[in-house]
Amino acid sequence: METLTFQFAAAEPGRGRTVVGCVSSGDLEVLIEPGTAGSLQIQVVTSVNGSGARWAQLFQRLFEGRQWPAVNIDIHDFGATPGVVRLRLEQGFEEIAP
Amino acid sequence: MSTPRPHDLLWGLPLSALPDDTPQWALQVVACGQPVVVRRAACADGWVAVGVRGQSRDQRLGTQMRLGDIQRLQSPEALRGCAPSPWPALQALASAAPVLDTCGLAWGPTGGVGYQLATGINVLHLASDLDLVLRAPHPLTRAKALELLDILDCAPCRIDVQLETPAGAVALREWAGCARRVLLKSPLGARLVSDPWAALECAA
């Protein structure tokens, strides 16, 4: 088990709260809720040790250089592939989209 | 020999088939004649995607195996028998068996439990989950999925069931929930779908 945190620039706080995904091998659970203006915060608790660099790379590609709403994202990861992580985040943002 | 399906265990991968940069632990596993696990990934004709399983969670190596190299294949269905055991995951298997046997669908253990039952190698520990595959060639209603999940959730450890549909696999837990779209794992990758049995949606 490993806990990782990440932070990116964001716009105004997002609205709504959602939980998507599944507590299951190869999957992850994603909780998204409104955050503090200007900041997108991510906390990852993962069953895979030593995966910090992979998460950092994935989030940089997703969240850097684009205007995201300020949200707090809590991730419980059970060994999901980067493709599955991207899908779950996409699903979560879809759920809170106005 | 039947066509290998995801989660099947295969024996016979030659050491010489592993790439040059294969980590030492994986070379050892294969050299000892331990089986590899069929992965859900597309391959060229005559090949199957497999994974080598080491002792720890981060010891997983994806590779490919020639169908012609398969000496023995064991499917999860063949691993249902279970002797009394101190491991919660094996106790859960014993408690789930009668429930699943009456649901009319083929099923069997995968993951650590399947591997330990097939090889006799102790990979389970006290916190191990039970992973199961349940073959659902025809649609299973979400109400039926929830009913099954509620019973399985009374087991001595967490049980993760993958529903195998003709299009791929979806977690029983997610199908039993209320998400509009669910994650389908197919040979072409993962995607979010509203109907895990609709093949067209998966061919995108």
GROMACS .gro file of N, CA and C in nm, chain B residues 30-150:
model
  363
  128VAL      N    1   0.947  -1.940  -1.468
  128VAL     CA    2   0.931  -2.021  -1.591
  128VAL      C    3   1.024  -2.142  -1.588
  129ALA      N    4   1.146  -2.122  -1.538
  129ALA     CA    5   1.242  -2.233  -1.532
  129ALA      C    6   1.192  -2.345  -1.441
  130CYS      N    7   1.114  -2.308  -1.337
  130CYS     CA    8   1.061  -2.408  -1.244
  130CYS      C    9   0.940  -2.481  -1.303
  131GLY      N   10   0.899  -2.443  -1.421
  131GLY     CA   11   0.787  -2.511  -1.484
  131GLY      C   12   0.651  -2.467  -1.433
  132GLN      N   13   0.645  -2.350  -1.370
  132GLN     CA   14   0.516  -2.301  -1.321
  132GLN      C   15   0.433  -2.248  -1.439
  133PRO      N   16   0.301  -2.254  -1.425
  133PRO     CA   17   0.217  -2.213  -1.538
  133PRO      C   18   0.212  -2.061  -1.554
  134VAL      N   19   0.170  -2.016  -1.671
  134VAL     CA   20   0.143  -1.875  -1.695
  134VAL      C   21  -0.008  -1.858  -1.707
  135VAL      N   22  -0.054  -1.734  -1.690
  135VAL     CA   23  -0.198  -1.706  -1.689
  135VAL      C   24  -0.236  -1.634  -1.818
  136VAL      N   25  -0.343  -1.680  -1.884
  136VAL     CA   26  -0.386  -1.615  -2.008
  136VAL      C   27  -0.440  -1.476  -1.977
  137ARG      N   28  -0.389  -1.376  -2.050
  137ARG     CA   29  -0.434  -1.238  -2.033
  137ARG      C   30  -0.534  -1.203  -2.143
  138ARG      N   31  -0.610  -1.097  -2.115
  138ARG     CA   32  -0.707  -1.052  -2.213
  138ARG      C   33  -0.641  -0.948  -2.304
  139ALA      N   34  -0.577  -0.991  -2.408
  139ALA     CA   35  -0.513  -0.898  -2.500
  139ALA      C   36  -0.510  -0.961  -2.638
  140ALA      N   37  -0.517  -0.878  -2.740
  140ALA     CA   38  -0.517  -0.928  -2.877
  140ALA      C   39  -0.377  -0.976  -2.914
  141CYS      N   40  -0.370  -1.080  -2.994
  141CYS     CA   41  -0.242  -1.138  -3.035
  141CYS      C   42  -0.252  -1.179  -3.182
  142ALA      N   43  -0.135  -1.199  -3.243
  142ALA     CA   44  -0.133  -1.253  -3.379
  142ALA      C   45  -0.186  -1.396  -3.378
  143ASP      N   46  -0.231  -1.444  -3.494
  143ASP     CA   47  -0.278  -1.583  -3.505
  143ASP      C   48  -0.170  -1.678  -3.456
  144GLY      N   49  -0.212  -1.778  -3.381
  144GLY     CA   50  -0.114  -1.877  -3.336
  144GLY      C   51  -0.047  -1.840  -3.205
  145TRP      N   52  -0.083  -1.724  -3.149
  145TRP     CA   53  -0.023  -1.679  -3.024
  145TRP      C   54  -0.131  -1.646  -2.922
  146VAL      N   55  -0.094  -1.649  -2.794
  146VAL     CA   56  -0.187  -1.610  -2.689
  146VAL      C   57  -0.110  -1.520  -2.589
  147ALA      N   58  -0.178  -1.415  -2.542
  147ALA     CA   59  -0.116  -1.325  -2.444
  147ALA      C   60  -0.120  -1.390  -2.308
  148VAL      N   61  -0.006  -1.394  -2.239
  148VAL     CA   62   0.000  -1.458  -2.107
  148VAL      C   63   0.074  -1.368  -2.008
  149GLY      N   64   0.057  -1.399  -1.882
  149GLY     CA   65   0.128  -1.327  -1.777
  149GLY      C   66   0.203  -1.424  -1.689
  150VAL      N   67   0.325  -1.387  -1.652
  150VAL     CA   68   0.402  -1.466  -1.556
  150VAL      C   69   0.376  -1.405  -1.420
  151ARG      N   70   0.349  -1.491  -1.322
  151ARG     CA   71   0.312  -1.445  -1.190
  151ARG      C   72   0.423  -1.473  -1.090
  152GLY      N   73   0.473  -1.369  -1.023
  152GLY     CA   74   0.574  -1.389  -0.920
  152GLY      C   75   0.510  -1.389  -0.783
  153GLN      N   76   0.593  -1.383  -0.680
  153GLN     CA   77   0.539  -1.392  -0.544
  153GLN      C   78   0.467  -1.265  -0.501
  154SER      N   79   0.524  -1.148  -0.535
  154SER     CA   80   0.462  -1.024  -0.488
  154SER      C   81   0.373  -0.965  -0.597
  155ARG      N   82   0.288  -0.871  -0.554
  155ARG     CA   83   0.190  -0.811  -0.642
  155ARG      C   84   0.251  -0.739  -0.762
  156ASP      N   85   0.369  -0.680  -0.740
  156ASP     CA   86   0.429  -0.607  -0.853
  156ASP      C   87   0.512  -0.699  -0.942
  157GLN      N   88   0.515  -0.827  -0.909
  157GLN     CA   89   0.585  -0.921  -0.996
  157GLN      C   90   0.486  -0.985  -1.093
  158ARG      N   91   0.458  -0.912  -1.198
  158ARG     CA   92   0.371  -0.960  -1.304
  158ARG      C   93   0.438  -0.922  -1.435
  159LEU      N   94   0.456  -1.019  -1.523
  159LEU     CA   95   0.521  -0.989  -1.650
  159LEU      C   96   0.431  -1.036  -1.764
  160GLY      N   97   0.397  -0.943  -1.852
  160GLY     CA   98   0.315  -0.978  -1.967
  160GLY      C   99   0.402  -1.022  -2.082
  161THR      N  100   0.366  -1.132  -2.145
  161THR     CA  101   0.440  -1.177  -2.264
  161THR      C  102   0.343  -1.254  -2.353
  162GLN      N  103   0.396  -1.322  -2.453
  162GLN     CA  104   0.311  -1.400  -2.544
  162GLN      C  105   0.363  -1.541  -2.553
  163MET      N  106   0.273  -1.632  -2.585
  163MET     CA  107   0.312  -1.773  -2.593
  163MET      C  108   0.256  -1.830  -2.723
  164ARG      N  109   0.335  -1.915  -2.790
  164ARG     CA  110   0.285  -1.984  -2.909
  164ARG      C  111   0.184  -2.090  -2.866
  165LEU      N  112   0.073  -2.098  -2.939
  165LEU     CA  113  -0.027  -2.200  -2.905
  165LEU      C  114   0.037  -2.339  -2.911
  166GLY      N  115   0.131  -2.355  -3.003
  166GLY     CA  116   0.197  -2.484  -3.021
  166GLY      C  117   0.283  -2.525  -2.903
  167ASP      N  118   0.319  -2.430  -2.817
  167ASP     CA  119   0.403  -2.462  -2.701
  167ASP      C  120   0.320  -2.510  -2.581
  168ILE      N  121   0.186  -2.497  -2.590
  168ILE     CA  122   0.102  -2.533  -2.475
  168ILE      C  123   0.106  -2.685  -2.455
  169GLN      N  124   0.151  -2.726  -2.336
  169GLN     CA  125   0.154  -2.869  -2.306
  169GLN      C  126   0.031  -2.909  -2.225
  170ARG      N  127  -0.020  -2.814  -2.147
  170ARG     CA  128  -0.132  -2.847  -2.061
  170ARG      C  129  -0.210  -2.717  -2.035
  171LEU      N  130  -0.343  -2.729  -2.029
  171LEU     CA  131  -0.427  -2.612  -2.004
  171LEU      C  132  -0.523  -2.646  -1.891
  172GLN      N  133  -0.533  -2.557  -1.795
  172GLN     CA  134  -0.631  -2.579  -1.689
  172GLN      C  135  -0.720  -2.455  -1.678
  173SER      N  136  -0.851  -2.476  -1.690
  173SER     CA  137  -0.943  -2.363  -1.684
  173SER      C  138  -0.990  -2.345  -1.540
  174PRO      N  139  -1.039  -2.226  -1.503
  174PRO     CA  140  -1.087  -2.205  -1.366
  174PRO      C  141  -1.194  -2.306  -1.325
  175GLU      N  142  -1.275  -2.350  -1.420
  175GLU     CA  143  -1.382  -2.446  -1.388
  175GLU      C  144  -1.329  -2.575  -1.329
  176ALA      N  145  -1.205  -2.609  -1.368
  176ALA     CA  146  -1.146  -2.736  -1.322
  176ALA      C  147  -1.091  -2.725  -1.180
  177LEU      N  148  -1.098  -2.604  -1.121
  177LEU     CA  149  -1.033  -2.582  -0.992
  177LEU      C  150  -1.131  -2.558  -0.879
  178ARG      N  151  -1.254  -2.606  -0.897
  178ARG     CA  152  -1.356  -2.573  -0.797
  178ARG      C  153  -1.344  -2.652  -0.669
  179GLY      N  154  -1.288  -2.772  -0.678
  179GLY     CA  155  -1.276  -2.856  -0.559
  179GLY      C  156  -1.187  -2.789  -0.455
  180CYS      N  157  -1.221  -2.806  -0.329
  180CYS     CA  158  -1.146  -2.732  -0.228
  180CYS      C  159  -1.149  -2.806  -0.096
  181ALA      N  160  -1.031  -2.839  -0.044
  181ALA     CA  161  -1.022  -2.907   0.086
  181ALA      C  162  -1.031  -2.803   0.197
  182PRO      N  163  -1.061  -2.847   0.322
  182PRO     CA  164  -1.065  -2.752   0.433
  182PRO      C  165  -0.932  -2.678   0.443
  183SER      N  166  -0.938  -2.549   0.471
  183SER     CA  167  -0.817  -2.470   0.468
  183SER      C  168  -0.821  -2.358   0.571
  184PRO      N  169  -0.702  -2.318   0.622
  184PRO     CA  170  -0.699  -2.207   0.717
  184PRO      C  171  -0.713  -2.072   0.647
  185TRP      N  172  -0.700  -2.067   0.514
  185TRP     CA  173  -0.701  -1.938   0.445
  185TRP      C  174  -0.844  -1.890   0.420
  186PRO      N  175  -0.876  -1.767   0.463
  186PRO     CA  176  -1.012  -1.713   0.439
  186PRO      C  177  -1.053  -1.723   0.292
  187ALA      N  178  -0.959  -1.701   0.200
  187ALA     CA  179  -0.995  -1.703   0.058
  187ALA      C  180  -1.043  -1.841   0.015
  188LEU      N  181  -0.982  -1.946   0.072
  188LEU     CA  182  -1.026  -2.082   0.036
  188LEU      C  183  -1.155  -2.118   0.110
  189GLN      N  184  -1.172  -2.063   0.231
  189GLN     CA  185  -1.299  -2.084   0.302
  189GLN      C  186  -1.412  -2.015   0.225
  190ALA      N  187  -1.381  -1.898   0.170
  190ALA     CA  188  -1.481  -1.826   0.092
  190ALA      C  189  -1.520  -1.906  -0.032
  191LEU      N  190  -1.421  -1.973  -0.090
  191LEU     CA  191  -1.449  -2.056  -0.209
  191LEU      C  192  -1.547  -2.168  -0.172
  192ALA      N  193  -1.522  -2.230  -0.056
  192ALA     CA  194  -1.610  -2.338  -0.012
  192ALA      C  195  -1.751  -2.285   0.014
  193SER      N  196  -1.760  -2.162   0.067
  193SER     CA  197  -1.893  -2.109   0.099
  193SER      C  198  -1.966  -2.060  -0.026
  194ALA      N  199  -1.889  -2.015  -0.127
  194ALA     CA  200  -1.952  -1.964  -0.249
  194ALA      C  201  -1.995  -2.077  -0.343
  195ALA      N  202  -1.927  -2.191  -0.333
  195ALA     CA  203  -1.949  -2.299  -0.430
  195ALA      C  204  -2.097  -2.341  -0.442
  196PRO      N  205  -2.165  -2.370  -0.330
  196PRO     CA  206  -2.304  -2.415  -0.345
  196PRO      C  207  -2.394  -2.308  -0.408
  197VAL      N  208  -2.367  -2.181  -0.376
  197VAL     CA  209  -2.446  -2.072  -0.432
  197VAL      C  210  -2.428  -2.065  -0.583
  198LEU      N  211  -2.302  -2.072  -0.625
  198LEU     CA  212  -2.273  -2.058  -0.768
  198LEU      C  213  -2.314  -2.183  -0.845
  199ASP      N  214  -2.301  -2.299  -0.780
  199ASP     CA  215  -2.339  -2.423  -0.847
  199ASP      C  216  -2.488  -2.424  -0.883
  200THR      N  217  -2.569  -2.352  -0.805
  200THR     CA  218  -2.713  -2.354  -0.832
  200THR      C  219  -2.755  -2.242  -0.929
  201CYS      N  220  -2.662  -2.153  -0.968
  201CYS     CA  221  -2.705  -2.042  -1.054
  201CYS      C  222  -2.706  -2.081  -1.202
  202GLY      N  223  -2.659  -2.202  -1.232
  202GLY     CA  224  -2.672  -2.251  -1.369
  202GLY      C  225  -2.565  -2.201  -1.465
  203LEU      N  226  -2.466  -2.128  -1.414
  203LEU     CA  227  -2.361  -2.077  -1.501
  203LEU      C  228  -2.228  -2.143  -1.464
  204ALA      N  229  -2.141  -2.159  -1.565
  204ALA     CA  230  -2.008  -2.215  -1.537
  204ALA      C  231  -1.927  -2.111  -1.461
  205TRP      N  232  -1.846  -2.158  -1.366
  205TRP     CA  233  -1.767  -2.065  -1.286
  205TRP      C  234  -1.642  -2.136  -1.234
  206GLY      N  235  -1.549  -2.058  -1.180
  206GLY     CA  236  -1.431  -2.117  -1.119
  206GLY      C  237  -1.342  -2.008  -1.060
  207PRO      N  238  -1.248  -2.049  -0.973
  207PRO     CA  239  -1.158  -1.951  -0.910
  207PRO      C  240  -1.043  -1.911  -1.003
  208THR      N  241  -1.004  -1.784  -0.995
  208THR     CA  242  -0.890  -1.733  -1.071
  208THR      C  243  -0.792  -1.671  -0.970
  209GLY      N  244  -0.704  -1.585  -1.015
  209GLY     CA  245  -0.613  -1.514  -0.925
  209GLY      C  246  -0.531  -1.608  -0.838
  210GLY      N  247  -0.499  -1.560  -0.717
  210GLY     CA  248  -0.413  -1.638  -0.628
  210GLY      C  249  -0.472  -1.773  -0.590
  211VAL      N  250  -0.604  -1.775  -0.567
  211VAL     CA  251  -0.669  -1.901  -0.526
  211VAL      C  252  -0.657  -2.005  -0.637
  212GLY      N  253  -0.690  -1.965  -0.760
  212GLY     CA  254  -0.680  -2.058  -0.873
  212GLY      C  255  -0.538  -2.107  -0.890
  213TYR      N  256  -0.443  -2.014  -0.878
  213TYR     CA  257  -0.302  -2.047  -0.898
  213TYR      C  258  -0.255  -2.145  -0.791
  214GLN      N  259  -0.293  -2.120  -0.667
  214GLN     CA  260  -0.250  -2.209  -0.558
  214GLN      C  261  -0.313  -2.348  -0.572
  215LEU      N  262  -0.441  -2.352  -0.609
  215LEU     CA  263  -0.507  -2.482  -0.624
  215LEU      C  264  -0.447  -2.561  -0.740
  216ALA      N  265  -0.407  -2.491  -0.846
  216ALA     CA  266  -0.354  -2.559  -0.965
  216ALA      C  267  -0.210  -2.604  -0.946
  217THR      N  268  -0.132  -2.527  -0.868
  217THR     CA  269   0.012  -2.555  -0.862
  217THR      C  270   0.057  -2.610  -0.727
  218GLY      N  271  -0.024  -2.590  -0.623
  218GLY     CA  272   0.020  -2.631  -0.490
  218GLY      C  273   0.120  -2.534  -0.431
  219ILE      N  274   0.150  -2.426  -0.503
  219ILE     CA  275   0.244  -2.326  -0.451
  219ILE      C  276   0.167  -2.227  -0.363
  220ASN      N  277   0.218  -2.205  -0.242
  220ASN     CA  278   0.146  -2.118  -0.149
  220ASN      C  279   0.164  -1.971  -0.187
  221VAL      N  280   0.061  -1.915  -0.246
  221VAL     CA  281   0.067  -1.771  -0.278
  221VAL      C  282  -0.034  -1.693  -0.193
  222LEU      N  283  -0.123  -1.766  -0.124
  222LEU     CA  284  -0.228  -1.698  -0.046
  222LEU      C  285  -0.175  -1.653   0.088
  223HIS      N  286  -0.236  -1.547   0.141
  223HIS     CA  287  -0.208  -1.504   0.277
  223HIS      C  288  -0.341  -1.466   0.341
  224LEU      N  289  -0.334  -1.422   0.466
  224LEU     CA  290  -0.459  -1.396   0.540
  224LEU      C  291  -0.548  -1.292   0.473
  225ALA      N  292  -0.484  -1.194   0.407
  225ALA     CA  293  -0.563  -1.084   0.350
  225ALA      C  294  -0.601  -1.109   0.203
  226SER      N  295  -0.572  -1.230   0.151
  226SER     CA  296  -0.602  -1.257   0.010
  226SER      C  297  -0.751  -1.254  -0.017
  227ASP      N  298  -0.787  -1.195  -0.130
  227ASP     CA  299  -0.926  -1.197  -0.177
  227ASP      C  300  -0.950  -1.326  -0.253
  228LEU      N  301  -1.076  -1.350  -0.284
  228LEU     CA  302  -1.110  -1.460  -0.374
  228LEU      C  303  -1.155  -1.399  -0.506
  229ASP      N  304  -1.086  -1.434  -0.613
  229ASP     CA  305  -1.127  -1.390  -0.747
  229ASP      C  306  -1.196  -1.506  -0.816
  230LEU      N  307  -1.312  -1.475  -0.876
  230LEU     CA  308  -1.386  -1.579  -0.947
  230LEU      C  309  -1.422  -1.530  -1.086
  231VAL      N  310  -1.435  -1.625  -1.178
  231VAL     CA  311  -1.492  -1.593  -1.308
  231VAL      C  312  -1.626  -1.665  -1.317
  232LEU      N  313  -1.726  -1.594  -1.369
  232LEU     CA  314  -1.860  -1.650  -1.386
  232LEU      C  315  -1.897  -1.630  -1.532
  233ARG      N  316  -1.922  -1.739  -1.605
  233ARG     CA  317  -1.947  -1.726  -1.749
  233ARG      C  318  -2.094  -1.695  -1.774
  234ALA      N  319  -2.116  -1.583  -1.838
  234ALA     CA  320  -2.254  -1.538  -1.864
  234ALA      C  321  -2.270  -1.515  -2.014
  235PRO      N  322  -2.293  -1.623  -2.090
  235PRO     CA  323  -2.307  -1.607  -2.235
  235PRO      C  324  -2.431  -1.525  -2.272
  236HIS      N  325  -2.531  -1.525  -2.183
  236HIS     CA  326  -2.653  -1.448  -2.207
  236HIS      C  327  -2.667  -1.342  -2.100
  237PRO      N  328  -2.739  -1.231  -2.131
  237PRO     CA  329  -2.748  -1.122  -2.033
  237PRO      C  330  -2.800  -1.166  -1.896
  238LEU      N  331  -2.736  -1.113  -1.794
  238LEU     CA  332  -2.778  -1.136  -1.656
  238LEU      C  333  -2.839  -1.003  -1.610
  239THR      N  334  -2.958  -1.003  -1.557
  239THR     CA  335  -3.020  -0.875  -1.519
  239THR      C  336  -2.942  -0.815  -1.402
  240ARG      N  337  -2.953  -0.682  -1.389
  240ARG     CA  338  -2.881  -0.616  -1.281
  240ARG      C  339  -2.940  -0.656  -1.146
  241ALA      N  340  -3.070  -0.685  -1.143
  241ALA     CA  341  -3.134  -0.729  -1.019
  241ALA      C  342  -3.077  -0.864  -0.976
  242LYS      N  343  -3.060  -0.953  -1.074
  242LYS     CA  344  -3.007  -1.087  -1.046
  242LYS      C  345  -2.861  -1.076  -0.999
  243ALA      N  346  -2.788  -0.984  -1.061
  243ALA     CA  347  -2.648  -0.962  -1.023
  243ALA      C  348  -2.640  -0.915  -0.878
  244LEU      N  349  -2.730  -0.826  -0.838
  244LEU     CA  350  -2.730  -0.773  -0.702
  244LEU      C  351  -2.765  -0.882  -0.600
  245GLU      N  352  -2.859  -0.965  -0.640
  245GLU     CA  353  -2.901  -1.076  -0.553
  245GLU      C  354  -2.781  -1.168  -0.525
  246LEU      N  355  -2.709  -1.200  -0.631
  246LEU     CA  356  -2.594  -1.288  -0.620
  246LEU      C  357  -2.483  -1.221  -0.535
  247LEU      N  358  -2.461  -1.095  -0.562
  247LEU     CA  359  -2.357  -1.020  -0.490
  247LEU      C  360  -2.387  -1.016  -0.340
  248ASP      N  361  -2.513  -0.993  -0.306
  248ASP     CA  362  -2.552  -0.985  -0.164
  248ASP      C  363  -2.521  -1.116  -0.091
   0.00000   0.00000   0.00000
